[in-house]
PDB file of C-alpha atoms in Angstrom:
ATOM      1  CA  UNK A   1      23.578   4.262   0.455  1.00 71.00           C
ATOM      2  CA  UNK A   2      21.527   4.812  -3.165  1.00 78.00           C
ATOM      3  CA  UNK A   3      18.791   2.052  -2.126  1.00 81.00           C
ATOM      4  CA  UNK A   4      18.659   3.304   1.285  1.00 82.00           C
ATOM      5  CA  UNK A   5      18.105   7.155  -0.222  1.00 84.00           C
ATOM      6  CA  UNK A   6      15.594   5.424  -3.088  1.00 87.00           C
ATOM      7  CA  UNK A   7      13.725   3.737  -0.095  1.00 84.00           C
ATOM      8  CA  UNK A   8      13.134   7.010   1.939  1.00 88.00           C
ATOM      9  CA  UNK A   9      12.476   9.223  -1.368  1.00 90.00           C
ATOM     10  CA  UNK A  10       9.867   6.352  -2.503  1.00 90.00           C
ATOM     11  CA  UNK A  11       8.406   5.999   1.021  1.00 90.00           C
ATOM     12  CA  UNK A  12       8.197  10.082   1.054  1.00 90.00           C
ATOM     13  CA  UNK A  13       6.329  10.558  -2.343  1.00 93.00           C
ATOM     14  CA  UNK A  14       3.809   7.451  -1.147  1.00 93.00           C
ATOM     15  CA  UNK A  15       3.205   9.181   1.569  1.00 89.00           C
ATOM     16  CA  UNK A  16       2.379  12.560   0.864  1.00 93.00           C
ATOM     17  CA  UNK A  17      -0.047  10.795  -2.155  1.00 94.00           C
ATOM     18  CA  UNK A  18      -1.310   8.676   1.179  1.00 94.00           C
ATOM     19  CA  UNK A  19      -1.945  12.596   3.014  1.00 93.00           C
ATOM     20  CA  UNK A  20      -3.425  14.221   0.200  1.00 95.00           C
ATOM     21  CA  UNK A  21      -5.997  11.295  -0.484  1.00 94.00           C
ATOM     22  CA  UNK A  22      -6.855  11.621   3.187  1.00 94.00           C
ATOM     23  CA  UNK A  23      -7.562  15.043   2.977  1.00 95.00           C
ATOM     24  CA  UNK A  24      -9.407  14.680   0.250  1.00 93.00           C
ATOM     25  CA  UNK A  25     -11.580  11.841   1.496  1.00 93.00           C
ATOM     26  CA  UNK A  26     -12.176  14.477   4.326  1.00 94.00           C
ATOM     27  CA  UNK A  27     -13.375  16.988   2.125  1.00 93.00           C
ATOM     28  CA  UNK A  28     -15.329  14.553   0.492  1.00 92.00           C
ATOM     29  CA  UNK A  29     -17.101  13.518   4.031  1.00 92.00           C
ATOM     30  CA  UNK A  30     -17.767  17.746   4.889  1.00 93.00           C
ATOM     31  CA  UNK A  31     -19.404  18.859   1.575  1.00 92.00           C
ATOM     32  CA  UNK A  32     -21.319  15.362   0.803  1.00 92.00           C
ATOM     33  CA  UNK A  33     -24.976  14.810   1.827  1.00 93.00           C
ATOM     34  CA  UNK A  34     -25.689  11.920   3.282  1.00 94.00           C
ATOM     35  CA  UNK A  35     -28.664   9.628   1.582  1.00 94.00           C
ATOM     36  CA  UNK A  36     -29.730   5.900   1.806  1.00 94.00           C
ATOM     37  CA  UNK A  37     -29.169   3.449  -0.850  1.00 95.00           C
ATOM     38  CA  UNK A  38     -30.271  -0.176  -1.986  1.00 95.00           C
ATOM     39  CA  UNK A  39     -28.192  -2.547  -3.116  1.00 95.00           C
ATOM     40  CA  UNK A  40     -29.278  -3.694  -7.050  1.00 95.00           C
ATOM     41  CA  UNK A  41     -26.604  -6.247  -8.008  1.00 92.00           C
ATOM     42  CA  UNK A  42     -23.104  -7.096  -7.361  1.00 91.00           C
ATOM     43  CA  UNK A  43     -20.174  -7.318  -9.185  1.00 87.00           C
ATOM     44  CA  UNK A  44     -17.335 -10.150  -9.146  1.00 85.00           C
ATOM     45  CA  UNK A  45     -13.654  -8.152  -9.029  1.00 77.00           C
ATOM     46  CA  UNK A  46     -10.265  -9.726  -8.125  1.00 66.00           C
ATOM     47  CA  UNK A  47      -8.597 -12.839  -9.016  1.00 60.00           C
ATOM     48  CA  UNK A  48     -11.619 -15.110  -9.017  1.00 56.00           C
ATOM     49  CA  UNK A  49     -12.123 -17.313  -6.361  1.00 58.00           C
ATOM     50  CA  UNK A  50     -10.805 -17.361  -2.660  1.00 55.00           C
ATOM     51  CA  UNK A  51     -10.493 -21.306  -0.834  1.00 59.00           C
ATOM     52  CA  UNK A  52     -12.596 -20.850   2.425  1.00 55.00           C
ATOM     53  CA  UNK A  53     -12.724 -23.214   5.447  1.00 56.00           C
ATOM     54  CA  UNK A  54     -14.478 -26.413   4.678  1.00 57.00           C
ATOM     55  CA  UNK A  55     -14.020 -26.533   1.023  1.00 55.00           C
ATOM     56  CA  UNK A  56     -15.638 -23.551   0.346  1.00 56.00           C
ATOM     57  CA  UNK A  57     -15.229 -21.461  -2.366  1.00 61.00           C
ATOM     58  CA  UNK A  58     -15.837 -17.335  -2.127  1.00 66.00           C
ATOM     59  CA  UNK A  59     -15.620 -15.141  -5.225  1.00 80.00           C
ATOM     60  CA  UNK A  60     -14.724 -10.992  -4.317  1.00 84.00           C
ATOM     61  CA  UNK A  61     -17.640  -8.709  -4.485  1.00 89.00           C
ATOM     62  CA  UNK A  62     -18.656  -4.735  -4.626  1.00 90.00           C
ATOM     63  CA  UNK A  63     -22.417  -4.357  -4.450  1.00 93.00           C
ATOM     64  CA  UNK A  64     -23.841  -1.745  -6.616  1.00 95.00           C
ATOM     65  CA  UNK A  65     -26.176   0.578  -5.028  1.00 96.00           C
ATOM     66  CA  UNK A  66     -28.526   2.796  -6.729  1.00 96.00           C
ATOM     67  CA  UNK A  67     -29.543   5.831  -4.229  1.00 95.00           C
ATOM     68  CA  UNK A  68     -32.205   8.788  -5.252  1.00 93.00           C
ATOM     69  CA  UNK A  69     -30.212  12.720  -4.744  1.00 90.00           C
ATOM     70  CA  UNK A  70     -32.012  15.705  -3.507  1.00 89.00           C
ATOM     71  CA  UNK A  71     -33.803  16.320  -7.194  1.00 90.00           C
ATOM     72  CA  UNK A  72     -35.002  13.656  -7.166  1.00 91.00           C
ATOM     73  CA  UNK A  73     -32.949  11.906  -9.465  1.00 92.00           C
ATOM     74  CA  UNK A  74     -32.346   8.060  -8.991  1.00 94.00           C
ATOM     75  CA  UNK A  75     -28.544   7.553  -9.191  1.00 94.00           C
ATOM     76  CA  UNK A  76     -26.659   4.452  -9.577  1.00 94.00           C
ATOM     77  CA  UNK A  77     -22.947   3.833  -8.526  1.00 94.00           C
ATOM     78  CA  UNK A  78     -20.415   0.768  -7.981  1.00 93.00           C
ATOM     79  CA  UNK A  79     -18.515   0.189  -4.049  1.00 90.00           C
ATOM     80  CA  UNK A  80     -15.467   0.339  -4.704  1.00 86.00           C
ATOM     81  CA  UNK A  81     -13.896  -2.244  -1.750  1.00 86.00           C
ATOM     82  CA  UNK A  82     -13.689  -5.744  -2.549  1.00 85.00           C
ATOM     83  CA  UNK A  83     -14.926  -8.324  -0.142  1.00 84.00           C
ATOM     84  CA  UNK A  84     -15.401 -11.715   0.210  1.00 84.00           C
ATOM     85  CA  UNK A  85     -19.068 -12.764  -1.188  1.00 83.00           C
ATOM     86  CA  UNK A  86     -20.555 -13.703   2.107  1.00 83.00           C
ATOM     87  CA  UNK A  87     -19.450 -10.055   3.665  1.00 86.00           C
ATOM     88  CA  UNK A  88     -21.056  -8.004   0.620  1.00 88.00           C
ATOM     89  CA  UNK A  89     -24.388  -6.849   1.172  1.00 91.00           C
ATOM     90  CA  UNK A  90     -26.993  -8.865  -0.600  1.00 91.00           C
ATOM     91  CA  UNK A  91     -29.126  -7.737  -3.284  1.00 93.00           C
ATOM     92  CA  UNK A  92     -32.054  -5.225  -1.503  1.00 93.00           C
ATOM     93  CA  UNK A  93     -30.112  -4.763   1.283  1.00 93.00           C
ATOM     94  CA  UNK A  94     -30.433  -0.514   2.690  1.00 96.00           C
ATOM     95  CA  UNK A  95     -26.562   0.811   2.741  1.00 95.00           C
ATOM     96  CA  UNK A  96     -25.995   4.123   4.133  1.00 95.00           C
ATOM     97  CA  UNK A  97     -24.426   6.328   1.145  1.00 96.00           C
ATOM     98  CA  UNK A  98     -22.486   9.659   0.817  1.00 95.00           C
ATOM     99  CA  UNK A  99     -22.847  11.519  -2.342  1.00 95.00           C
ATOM    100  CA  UNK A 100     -21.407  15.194  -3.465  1.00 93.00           C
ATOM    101  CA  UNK A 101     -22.402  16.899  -6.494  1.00 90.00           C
ATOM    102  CA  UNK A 102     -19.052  18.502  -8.461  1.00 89.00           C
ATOM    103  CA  UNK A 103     -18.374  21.589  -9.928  1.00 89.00           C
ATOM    104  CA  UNK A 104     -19.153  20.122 -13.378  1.00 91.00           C
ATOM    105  CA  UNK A 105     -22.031  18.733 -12.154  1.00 84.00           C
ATOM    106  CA  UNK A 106     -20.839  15.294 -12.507  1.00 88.00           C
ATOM    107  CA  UNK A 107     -21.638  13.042  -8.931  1.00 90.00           C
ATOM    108  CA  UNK A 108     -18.898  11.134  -6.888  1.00 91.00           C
ATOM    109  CA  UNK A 109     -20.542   8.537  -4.636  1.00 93.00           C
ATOM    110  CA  UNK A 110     -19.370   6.275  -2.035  1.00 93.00           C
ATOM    111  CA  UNK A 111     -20.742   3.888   0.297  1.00 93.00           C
ATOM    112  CA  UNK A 112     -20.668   5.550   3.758  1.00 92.00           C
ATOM    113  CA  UNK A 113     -17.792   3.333   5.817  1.00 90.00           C
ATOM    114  CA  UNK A 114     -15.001   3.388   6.931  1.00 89.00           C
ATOM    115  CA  UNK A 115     -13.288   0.900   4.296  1.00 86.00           C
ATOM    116  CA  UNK A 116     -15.265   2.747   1.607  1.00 89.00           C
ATOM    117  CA  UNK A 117     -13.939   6.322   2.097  1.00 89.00           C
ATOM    118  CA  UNK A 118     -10.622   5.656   4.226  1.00 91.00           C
ATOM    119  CA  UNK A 119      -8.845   2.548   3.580  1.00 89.00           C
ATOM    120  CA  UNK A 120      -6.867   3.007   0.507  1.00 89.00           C
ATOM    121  CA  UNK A 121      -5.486   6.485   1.853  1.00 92.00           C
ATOM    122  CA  UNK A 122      -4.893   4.691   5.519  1.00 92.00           C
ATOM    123  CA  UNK A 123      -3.068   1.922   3.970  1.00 92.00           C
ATOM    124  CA  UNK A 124      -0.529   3.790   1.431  1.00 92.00           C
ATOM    125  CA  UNK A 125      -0.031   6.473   4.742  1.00 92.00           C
ATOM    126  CA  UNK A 126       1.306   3.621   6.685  1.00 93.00           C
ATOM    127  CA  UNK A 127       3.106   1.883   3.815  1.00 90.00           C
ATOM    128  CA  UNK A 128       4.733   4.899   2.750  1.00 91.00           C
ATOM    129  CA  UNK A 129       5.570   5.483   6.125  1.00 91.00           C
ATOM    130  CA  UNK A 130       7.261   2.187   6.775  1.00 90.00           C
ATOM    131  CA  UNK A 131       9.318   2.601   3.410  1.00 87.00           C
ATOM    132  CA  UNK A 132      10.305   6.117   4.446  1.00 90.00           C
ATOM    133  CA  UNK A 133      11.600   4.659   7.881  1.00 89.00           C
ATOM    134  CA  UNK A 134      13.301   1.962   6.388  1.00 87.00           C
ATOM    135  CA  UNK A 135      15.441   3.955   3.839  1.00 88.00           C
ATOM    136  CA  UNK A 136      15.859   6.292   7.527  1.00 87.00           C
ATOM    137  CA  UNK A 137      17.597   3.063   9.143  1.00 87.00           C
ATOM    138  CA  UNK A 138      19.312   2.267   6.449  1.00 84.00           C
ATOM    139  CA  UNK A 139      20.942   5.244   5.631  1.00 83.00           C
ATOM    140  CA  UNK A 140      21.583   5.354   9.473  1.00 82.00           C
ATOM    141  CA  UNK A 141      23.309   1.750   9.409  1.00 79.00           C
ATOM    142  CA  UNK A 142      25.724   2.534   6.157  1.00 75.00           C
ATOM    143  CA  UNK A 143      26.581   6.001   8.261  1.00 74.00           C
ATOM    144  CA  UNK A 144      27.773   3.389  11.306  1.00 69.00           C
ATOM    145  CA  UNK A 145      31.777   3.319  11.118  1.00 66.00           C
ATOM    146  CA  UNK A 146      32.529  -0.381  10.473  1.00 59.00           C
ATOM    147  CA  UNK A 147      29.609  -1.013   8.278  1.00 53.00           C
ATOM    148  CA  UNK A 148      31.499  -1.121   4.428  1.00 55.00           C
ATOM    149  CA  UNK A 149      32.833  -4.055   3.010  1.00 54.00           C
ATOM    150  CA  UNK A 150      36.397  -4.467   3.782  1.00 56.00           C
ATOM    151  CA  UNK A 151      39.173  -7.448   2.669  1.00 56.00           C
ATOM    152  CA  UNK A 152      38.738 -10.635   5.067  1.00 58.00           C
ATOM    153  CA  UNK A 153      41.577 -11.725   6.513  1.00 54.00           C
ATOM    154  CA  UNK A 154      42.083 -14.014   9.344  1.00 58.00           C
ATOM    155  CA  UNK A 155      41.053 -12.436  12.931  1.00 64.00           C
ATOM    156  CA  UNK A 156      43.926 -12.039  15.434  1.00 63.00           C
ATOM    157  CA  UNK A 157      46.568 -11.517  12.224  1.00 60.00           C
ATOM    158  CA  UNK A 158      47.637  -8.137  11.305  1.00 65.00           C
ATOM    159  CA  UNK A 159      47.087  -6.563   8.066  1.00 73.00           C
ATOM    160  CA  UNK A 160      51.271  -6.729   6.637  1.00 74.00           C
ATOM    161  CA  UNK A 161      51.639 -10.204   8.073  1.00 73.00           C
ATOM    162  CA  UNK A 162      48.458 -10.987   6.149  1.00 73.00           C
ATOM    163  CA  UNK A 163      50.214  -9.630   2.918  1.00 75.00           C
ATOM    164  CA  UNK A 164      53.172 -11.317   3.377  1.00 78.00           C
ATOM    165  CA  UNK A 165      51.386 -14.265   4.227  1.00 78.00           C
ATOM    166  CA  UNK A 166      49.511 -14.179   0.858  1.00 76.00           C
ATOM    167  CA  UNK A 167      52.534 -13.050  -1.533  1.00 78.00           C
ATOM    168  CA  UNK A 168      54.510 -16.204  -0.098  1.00 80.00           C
ATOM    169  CA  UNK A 169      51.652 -18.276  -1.000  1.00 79.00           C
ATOM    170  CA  UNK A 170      52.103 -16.567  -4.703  1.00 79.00           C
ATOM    171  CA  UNK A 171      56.115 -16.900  -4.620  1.00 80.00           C
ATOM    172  CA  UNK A 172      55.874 -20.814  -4.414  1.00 74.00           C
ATOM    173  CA  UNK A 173      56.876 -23.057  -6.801  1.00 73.00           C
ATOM    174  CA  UNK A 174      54.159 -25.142  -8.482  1.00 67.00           C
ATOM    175  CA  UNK A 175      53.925 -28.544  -8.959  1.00 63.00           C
TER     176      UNK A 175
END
């Protein structure tokens, strides 16, 4: 019953984080100006190398794109999605971009798409969720009458004769 309450308490905190980083990534989609950027290098992340079809090898990516703001300024910023090398843009390549100026006048940028601004928040919203329902059907399965551990003892033979069967076995003279 603890792991089942752990599971829905863990799944519950995960998924408020998961709801707060979505409505933050919407916030960040309503007060950001949209812009165009070029991609100026790209960056190897992960654990190296990925085995493709054919005996290929393909190393995980994030392009960085520089983009100019409404000053005038030319900015520069790194994706922050990992892909395989052949699915990152390539160096030059136009990327649509998303940037929002902060009260400390700091810049956040992001590459505007979907797995840019949404999939980490999607992704711990439906984990969270699925660790939230299993602690649910857990808790709801220990609840179940029958469901705790009890002593095994033979099926069809009652619960004294069981005993008595047992406590003969003990009485017996050893060899």
């Amino acid at each position: 019953m603890l792991k089942a309450w752990g599971w829905s308490v863990l799944g519950g905190l995960i998924h408020a984080l998961s709801l707060l980083m979505l409505v933050a990534a919407a916030l960040f989609i309503s007060g950001s100006t949209p812009a165009t950027g070029t991609v100026i290098d790209r960056e190897g992340r992960g654990g190296g190398t990925q085995r493709l079809g054919r005996g290929r090898n393909s190393q995980t990516m994030v392009p960085v794109v520089a983009y100019r703001d409404d000053r005038g300024r030319m900015r520069r910023f790194v994706g922050t999605v990992a892909l395989p090398e052949a699915r990152v843009p390539t160096v030059g390549s136009q990327v649509p971009v998303r940037y929002q100026r902060l009260a400390d006048g700091t810049m956040s940028a992001r590459i505007d798409s979907v797995p840019e601004v949404w999939a980490l928040p999607a992704f711990l919203a439906v984990f969270g969720a699925g660790f939230t329902g299993a602690g649910l059907l857990a808790r709801r399965v220990v609840r179940q009458p029958g469901t705790r551990s009890r002593p095994v003892r033979p099926s069809g033979v009652p619960e004294r004769a069981h005993a008595a069967q047992l406590l003969q076995r003990l009485r017996r003279p050893r060899r």
